[in-house]
Amino acid sequence: MKIPMRPLAAAVAILLGMAGSSHAQVFDGGLPSGWQCTGDCGTAPEDGNITLASGGGQRYGWVSTANGAAGVLLPGVSAPADSFAGSTLRSHLFTAQAGDALRFAFNYVTTDGGDFSDYAWVRLLNGDGSQAALLATARTSPGGGAVPGFGMPAGAATLDPPFSGVEGLAPTWSPLGDDSGTCYIPDNCGQTGWIGAAYTIAAAGEYTLEFGVVNWVDRGADTGLAFDAITLDGVPLAPVPEPGRLGMLMTGALLLALIRRAGRRRGD
């Protein structure tokens, strides 16, 4: 006799509920609990000429240089004195297995593009805060181009499309503050549009994601990075379970085991 599917399906639903969609990575309710911001971070709906990401929610996350903190930078790109204002947003700690597929989307939005080009990045960090992988970068140059970032280290994520410039129109976007709707150099600012990124986790462990942006050398012509549609093996990014929550998950697993055993007995 087959195992009854309705009780099994119900138990699976209970397990998924205990895993906690409310704790999954979604920006519709604002920045998720456990995410840490330095500088200027937030969430936004479709805003100005920045649309929603395909596969994301009704709001996306963002970091901006508009009200950024001094000294924020990507290690290896410039000295601390070159970073006048920047922002980073780090996710909660999450567990991944070797071979898991990490996916996300991002959109680089800048009013700069001159010789003092701002830049942005996405990193995968180990649980101790050290870099596991530089996933993606963005930076314009007077000659054009934006992703991968001009003059920056190569990112490890596979991008779709693999190369992106900015559209050349002054971006209208609230996170840019007073610089919204302006352009330092015509035809060399704007947005890249949403870019898909995929990365295969190399080793099992605990990680965080970091999104960052820097206003390089000066404080003028602000820049931001929008991001959304973050999943791990197709599931929205969820935090490492708290001890009490882990107990609930174990109870759910035991419930599934009991249902399977009952099904086998009826089949005898």
mmCIF file of C-alpha atoms in Angstrom:
data_model
loop_
_atom_site.group_PDB
_atom_site.id
_atom_site.type_symbol
_atom_site.label_atom_id
_atom_site.label_comp_id
_atom_site.label_asym_id
_atom_site.label_seq_id
_atom_site.Cartn_x
_atom_site.Cartn_y
_atom_site.Cartn_z
ATOM 1 C CA MET A 1 0.000 0.000 0.000
ATOM 2 C CA LYS A 2 1.273 3.471 -0.837
ATOM 3 C CA ILE A 3 2.026 6.091 1.819
ATOM 4 C CA PRO A 4 -0.980 8.467 2.109
ATOM 5 C CA MET A 5 0.033 11.631 0.306
ATOM 6 C CA ARG A 6 -2.312 14.108 1.984
ATOM 7 C CA PRO A 7 -0.846 13.697 5.493
ATOM 8 C CA LEU A 8 2.643 13.651 4.003
ATOM 9 C CA ALA A 9 2.001 16.824 2.045
ATOM 10 C CA ALA A 10 0.580 18.468 5.144
ATOM 11 C CA ALA A 11 3.671 17.527 7.128
ATOM 12 C CA VAL A 12 5.921 18.930 4.413
ATOM 13 C CA ALA A 13 3.954 22.170 4.514
ATOM 14 C CA ILE A 14 4.404 22.299 8.294
ATOM 15 C CA LEU A 15 8.143 21.803 7.891
ATOM 16 C CA LEU A 16 8.375 24.541 5.292
ATOM 17 C CA GLY A 17 6.370 26.835 7.514
ATOM 18 C CA MET A 18 8.725 26.138 10.411
ATOM 19 C CA ALA A 19 11.687 26.914 8.152
ATOM 20 C CA GLY A 20 10.025 30.323 8.044
ATOM 21 C CA SER A 21 9.076 32.204 4.906
ATOM 22 C CA SER A 22 8.834 35.245 7.204
ATOM 23 C CA HIS A 23 12.569 34.878 7.794
ATOM 24 C CA ALA A 24 13.374 34.234 4.146
ATOM 25 C CA GLN A 25 15.176 36.878 2.159
ATOM 26 C CA VAL A 26 12.408 39.165 0.937
ATOM 27 C CA PHE A 27 12.488 42.948 0.939
ATOM 28 C CA ASP A 28 8.735 43.462 0.751
ATOM 29 C CA GLY A 29 8.621 43.963 4.522
ATOM 30 C CA GLY A 30 11.734 46.137 4.636
ATOM 31 C CA LEU A 31 15.256 44.984 5.417
ATOM 32 C CA PRO A 32 15.089 41.464 6.895
ATOM 33 C CA SER A 33 15.969 40.873 10.530
ATOM 34 C CA GLY A 34 19.659 40.270 11.018
ATOM 35 C CA TRP A 35 20.833 42.278 7.998
ATOM 36 C CA GLN A 36 23.479 44.847 8.977
ATOM 37 C CA CYS A 37 23.879 48.246 7.306
ATOM 38 C CA THR A 38 26.814 50.632 7.316
ATOM 39 C CA GLY A 39 26.010 53.993 5.736
ATOM 40 C CA ASP A 40 22.834 54.362 3.693
ATOM 41 C CA CYS A 41 20.693 51.269 2.986
ATOM 42 C CA GLY A 42 17.022 50.548 2.490
ATOM 43 C CA THR A 43 14.294 49.032 0.359
ATOM 44 C CA ALA A 44 12.175 50.582 -2.376
ATOM 45 C CA PRO A 45 9.308 49.752 -4.720
ATOM 46 C CA GLU A 46 9.497 50.649 -8.393
ATOM 47 C CA ASP A 47 10.994 54.125 -8.104
ATOM 48 C CA GLY A 48 11.653 56.700 -10.802
ATOM 49 C CA ASN A 49 13.139 54.840 -13.767
ATOM 50 C CA ILE A 50 14.349 51.899 -11.624
ATOM 51 C CA THR A 51 11.949 49.017 -12.141
ATOM 52 C CA LEU A 52 11.420 45.823 -10.131
ATOM 53 C CA ALA A 53 13.693 42.822 -10.691
ATOM 54 C CA SER A 54 12.372 39.806 -12.548
ATOM 55 C CA GLY A 55 11.873 37.035 -10.007
ATOM 56 C CA GLY A 56 12.015 39.480 -7.102
ATOM 57 C CA GLY A 57 9.304 40.957 -4.918
ATOM 58 C CA GLN A 58 7.417 44.230 -4.823
ATOM 59 C CA ARG A 59 10.401 45.913 -3.173
ATOM 60 C CA TYR A 60 14.150 45.496 -3.657
ATOM 61 C CA GLY A 61 17.116 46.258 -1.409
ATOM 62 C CA TRP A 62 19.573 49.074 -2.093
ATOM 63 C CA VAL A 63 22.756 50.759 -0.894
ATOM 64 C CA SER A 64 23.676 54.345 -1.807
ATOM 65 C CA THR A 65 26.557 56.779 -1.375
ATOM 66 C CA ALA A 66 24.151 59.701 -0.823
ATOM 67 C CA ASN A 67 24.390 59.477 2.985
ATOM 68 C CA GLY A 68 27.256 57.029 3.131
ATOM 69 C CA ALA A 69 29.929 56.539 5.759
ATOM 70 C CA ALA A 70 33.580 57.523 5.387
ATOM 71 C CA GLY A 71 36.167 54.806 4.871
ATOM 72 C CA VAL A 72 33.893 52.183 3.265
ATOM 73 C CA LEU A 73 35.721 50.435 0.429
ATOM 74 C CA LEU A 74 36.366 47.157 -1.324
ATOM 75 C CA PRO A 75 39.743 45.800 -0.139
ATOM 76 C CA GLY A 76 42.367 45.935 -2.856
ATOM 77 C CA VAL A 77 40.673 48.620 -4.962
ATOM 78 C CA SER A 78 41.733 51.854 -3.267
ATOM 79 C CA ALA A 79 43.200 53.212 -0.050
ATOM 80 C CA PRO A 80 40.833 54.274 2.772
ATOM 81 C CA ALA A 81 41.617 57.949 2.090
ATOM 82 C CA ASP A 82 40.083 57.539 -1.368
ATOM 83 C CA SER A 83 36.673 56.558 0.012
ATOM 84 C CA PHE A 84 34.786 59.670 1.067
ATOM 85 C CA ALA A 85 31.365 58.042 1.436
ATOM 86 C CA GLY A 86 30.152 54.492 0.984
ATOM 87 C CA SER A 87 27.631 51.951 2.204
ATOM 88 C CA THR A 88 27.478 48.204 2.758
ATOM 89 C CA LEU A 89 24.618 45.872 3.584
ATOM 90 C CA ARG A 90 25.371 42.382 4.903
ATOM 91 C CA SER A 91 22.823 39.607 5.040
ATOM 92 C CA HIS A 92 22.114 37.404 8.022
ATOM 93 C CA LEU A 93 24.277 34.309 8.417
ATOM 94 C CA PHE A 94 23.116 31.390 6.273
ATOM 95 C CA THR A 95 24.211 27.791 5.766
ATOM 96 C CA ALA A 96 25.163 26.435 2.348
ATOM 97 C CA GLN A 97 26.427 23.106 1.037
ATOM 98 C CA ALA A 98 29.109 22.551 -1.567
ATOM 99 C CA GLY A 99 27.477 22.697 -4.976
ATOM 100 C CA ASP A 100 24.511 24.860 -3.893
ATOM 101 C CA ALA A 101 23.478 27.428 -6.506
ATOM 102 C CA LEU A 102 23.427 31.011 -5.236
ATOM 103 C CA ARG A 103 21.516 33.419 -7.474
ATOM 104 C CA PHE A 104 20.699 37.112 -7.278
ATOM 105 C CA ALA A 105 20.001 40.134 -9.479
ATOM 106 C CA PHE A 106 21.510 43.610 -9.266
ATOM 107 C CA ASN A 107 21.234 46.996 -10.983
ATOM 108 C CA TYR A 108 24.063 49.569 -10.871
ATOM 109 C CA VAL A 109 22.736 53.143 -10.847
ATOM 110 C CA THR A 110 25.134 56.079 -11.072
ATOM 111 C CA THR A 111 25.206 59.823 -11.700
ATOM 112 C CA ASP A 112 29.015 59.692 -11.953
ATOM 113 C CA GLY A 113 31.183 58.282 -14.746
ATOM 114 C CA GLY A 114 34.097 60.699 -14.776
ATOM 115 C CA ASP A 115 37.727 60.217 -13.834
ATOM 116 C CA PHE A 116 36.710 59.715 -10.194
ATOM 117 C CA SER A 117 34.287 56.893 -10.920
ATOM 118 C CA ASP A 118 32.305 55.405 -8.066
ATOM 119 C CA TYR A 119 32.067 51.639 -7.816
ATOM 120 C CA ALA A 120 29.955 48.815 -6.367
ATOM 121 C CA TRP A 121 30.361 45.129 -5.584
ATOM 122 C CA VAL A 122 28.756 41.951 -4.277
ATOM 123 C CA ARG A 123 30.793 39.566 -2.096
ATOM 124 C CA LEU A 124 30.265 36.197 -0.444
ATOM 125 C CA LEU A 125 31.822 36.294 3.029
ATOM 126 C CA ASN A 126 32.720 33.451 5.357
ATOM 127 C CA GLY A 127 31.124 33.328 8.785
ATOM 128 C CA ASP A 128 34.159 35.088 10.275
ATOM 129 C CA GLY A 129 33.807 38.004 7.831
ATOM 130 C CA SER A 130 36.703 37.049 5.549
ATOM 131 C CA GLN A 131 36.083 36.987 1.813
ATOM 132 C CA ALA A 132 35.016 33.674 0.329
ATOM 133 C CA ALA A 133 34.469 35.087 -3.178
ATOM 134 C CA LEU A 134 34.133 38.431 -4.948
ATOM 135 C CA LEU A 135 30.989 37.751 -6.958
ATOM 136 C CA ALA A 136 30.389 40.869 -9.070
ATOM 137 C CA THR A 137 31.656 44.434 -9.545
ATOM 138 C CA ALA A 138 30.417 47.602 -11.241
ATOM 139 C CA ARG A 139 32.245 50.789 -12.201
ATOM 140 C CA THR A 140 32.031 53.142 -15.140
ATOM 141 C CA SER A 141 34.911 54.843 -16.875
ATOM 142 C CA PRO A 142 35.079 57.825 -19.249
ATOM 143 C CA GLY A 143 35.322 55.273 -22.054
ATOM 144 C CA GLY A 144 32.090 53.526 -21.037
ATOM 145 C CA GLY A 145 31.290 50.107 -19.648
ATOM 146 C CA ALA A 146 30.073 49.371 -16.151
ATOM 147 C CA VAL A 147 29.856 45.610 -15.429
ATOM 148 C CA PRO A 148 32.303 44.013 -14.785
ATOM 149 C CA GLY A 149 33.708 47.077 -13.054
ATOM 150 C CA PHE A 150 36.358 49.025 -14.942
ATOM 151 C CA GLY A 151 39.816 48.431 -13.421
ATOM 152 C CA MET A 152 38.432 46.148 -10.693
ATOM 153 C CA PRO A 153 39.205 42.514 -9.790
ATOM 154 C CA ALA A 154 37.298 39.873 -11.732
ATOM 155 C CA GLY A 155 34.066 38.604 -10.198
ATOM 156 C CA ALA A 156 33.467 34.868 -9.768
ATOM 157 C CA ALA A 157 29.723 34.845 -10.541
ATOM 158 C CA THR A 158 28.363 34.098 -14.012
ATOM 159 C CA LEU A 159 26.488 37.184 -15.215
ATOM 160 C CA ASP A 160 23.551 37.476 -17.599
ATOM 161 C CA PRO A 161 24.343 39.474 -19.662
ATOM 162 C CA PRO A 162 28.103 39.020 -19.143
ATOM 163 C CA PHE A 163 28.903 42.671 -20.010
ATOM 164 C CA SER A 164 26.782 45.765 -19.387
ATOM 165 C CA GLY A 165 27.129 49.496 -19.889
ATOM 166 C CA VAL A 166 24.921 52.263 -18.513
ATOM 167 C CA GLU A 167 22.108 53.652 -20.601
ATOM 168 C CA GLY A 168 23.439 57.221 -20.631
ATOM 169 C CA LEU A 169 20.357 58.907 -19.173
ATOM 170 C CA ALA A 170 20.313 60.760 -15.866
ATOM 171 C CA PRO A 171 18.813 58.279 -13.368
ATOM 172 C CA THR A 172 15.752 59.354 -11.421
ATOM 173 C CA TRP A 173 15.860 57.363 -8.179
ATOM 174 C CA SER A 174 15.094 58.424 -4.598
ATOM 175 C CA PRO A 175 18.124 56.686 -2.957
ATOM 176 C CA LEU A 176 20.398 59.083 -4.894
ATOM 177 C CA GLY A 177 19.090 61.999 -2.816
ATOM 178 C CA ASP A 178 19.686 65.451 -4.281
ATOM 179 C CA ASP A 179 21.638 63.946 -7.190
ATOM 180 C CA SER A 180 18.581 62.092 -8.505
ATOM 181 C CA GLY A 181 17.907 63.231 -12.058
ATOM 182 C CA THR A 182 21.430 64.570 -12.618
ATOM 183 C CA CYS A 183 24.399 63.336 -14.649
ATOM 184 C CA TYR A 184 28.050 64.311 -14.123
ATOM 185 C CA ILE A 185 29.059 63.369 -17.674
ATOM 186 C CA PRO A 186 26.280 63.036 -20.277
ATOM 187 C CA ASP A 187 26.045 59.613 -21.939
ATOM 188 C CA ASN A 188 28.173 58.036 -19.201
ATOM 189 C CA CYS A 189 25.772 57.720 -16.304
ATOM 190 C CA GLY A 190 22.441 55.996 -15.747
ATOM 191 C CA GLN A 191 21.670 52.382 -14.917
ATOM 192 C CA THR A 192 22.805 49.020 -16.212
ATOM 193 C CA GLY A 193 19.353 47.490 -15.841
ATOM 194 C CA TRP A 194 18.869 44.291 -13.879
ATOM 195 C CA ILE A 195 21.669 41.756 -14.308
ATOM 196 C CA GLY A 196 21.301 38.118 -13.273
ATOM 197 C CA ALA A 197 24.153 36.485 -11.343
ATOM 198 C CA ALA A 198 24.805 32.828 -10.474
ATOM 199 C CA TYR A 199 27.542 31.269 -8.354
ATOM 200 C CA THR A 200 28.145 27.688 -7.206
ATOM 201 C CA ILE A 201 29.125 27.436 -3.537
ATOM 202 C CA ALA A 202 32.578 25.858 -3.331
ATOM 203 C CA ALA A 203 32.506 24.433 0.198
ATOM 204 C CA ALA A 204 29.947 23.731 2.916
ATOM 205 C CA GLY A 205 29.832 26.370 5.616
ATOM 206 C CA GLU A 206 28.170 29.461 7.013
ATOM 207 C CA TYR A 207 28.189 32.617 4.918
ATOM 208 C CA THR A 208 26.840 36.136 4.523
ATOM 209 C CA LEU A 209 26.269 38.214 1.388
ATOM 210 C CA GLU A 210 27.651 41.747 1.207
ATOM 211 C CA PHE A 211 26.429 44.488 -1.137
ATOM 212 C CA GLY A 212 28.564 47.624 -1.266
ATOM 213 C CA VAL A 213 28.946 50.960 -3.058
ATOM 214 C CA VAL A 214 31.562 53.724 -2.783
ATOM 215 C CA ASN A 215 31.725 57.381 -3.798
ATOM 216 C CA TRP A 216 35.379 57.430 -4.795
ATOM 217 C CA VAL A 217 37.694 60.422 -4.142
ATOM 218 C CA ASP A 218 34.865 62.972 -3.882
ATOM 219 C CA ARG A 219 31.414 63.323 -2.335
ATOM 220 C CA GLY A 220 29.656 64.486 -5.498
ATOM 221 C CA ALA A 221 27.694 62.580 -8.148
ATOM 222 C CA ASP A 222 26.163 59.825 -6.019
ATOM 223 C CA THR A 223 25.803 56.165 -6.955
ATOM 224 C CA GLY A 224 23.726 53.219 -5.754
ATOM 225 C CA LEU A 225 23.228 49.496 -6.179
ATOM 226 C CA ALA A 226 19.831 47.786 -6.185
ATOM 227 C CA PHE A 227 19.485 44.009 -5.625
ATOM 228 C CA ASP A 228 16.795 41.357 -5.269
ATOM 229 C CA ALA A 229 15.744 37.808 -6.284
ATOM 230 C CA ILE A 230 18.298 36.230 -3.926
ATOM 231 C CA THR A 231 17.950 32.448 -3.700
ATOM 232 C CA LEU A 232 19.995 29.433 -2.618
ATOM 233 C CA ASP A 233 19.149 26.334 -4.662
ATOM 234 C CA GLY A 234 15.915 28.024 -5.718
ATOM 235 C CA VAL A 235 14.782 28.865 -2.163
ATOM 236 C CA PRO A 236 14.801 32.422 -0.755
ATOM 237 C CA LEU A 237 17.845 32.961 1.430
ATOM 238 C CA ALA A 238 17.028 31.890 5.015
ATOM 239 C CA PRO A 239 19.068 32.444 8.191
ATOM 240 C CA VAL A 240 20.809 29.795 10.269
ATOM 241 C CA PRO A 241 18.016 28.484 12.578
ATOM 242 C CA GLU A 242 18.003 29.701 16.160
ATOM 243 C CA PRO A 243 18.189 26.931 18.823
ATOM 244 C CA GLY A 244 14.449 26.998 19.509
ATOM 245 C CA ARG A 245 13.656 27.075 15.805
ATOM 246 C CA LEU A 246 16.053 24.179 15.222
ATOM 247 C CA GLY A 247 14.074 22.156 17.762
ATOM 248 C CA MET A 248 10.876 22.862 15.823
ATOM 249 C CA LEU A 249 12.524 21.668 12.617
ATOM 250 C CA MET A 250 13.632 18.460 14.345
ATOM 251 C CA THR A 251 10.074 17.914 15.594
ATOM 252 C CA GLY A 252 8.816 18.327 12.051
ATOM 253 C CA ALA A 253 11.387 15.837 10.763
ATOM 254 C CA LEU A 254 10.277 13.334 13.428
ATOM 255 C CA LEU A 255 6.668 13.844 12.356
ATOM 256 C CA LEU A 256 7.590 13.006 8.775
ATOM 257 C CA ALA A 257 9.412 9.867 9.933
ATOM 258 C CA LEU A 258 6.349 8.717 11.921
ATOM 259 C CA ILE A 259 4.063 9.270 8.945
ATOM 260 C CA ARG A 260 6.360 7.219 6.706
ATOM 261 C CA ARG A 261 6.504 4.398 9.303
ATOM 262 C CA ALA A 262 2.710 4.363 9.600
ATOM 263 C CA GLY A 263 2.444 4.117 5.823
ATOM 264 C CA ARG A 264 4.790 1.151 5.726
ATOM 265 C CA ARG A 265 2.812 -0.684 8.417
ATOM 266 C CA ARG A 266 -0.410 -0.250 6.501
ATOM 267 C CA GLY A 267 1.353 -1.632 3.472
ATOM 268 C CA ASP A 268 2.338 -4.857 5.319
#
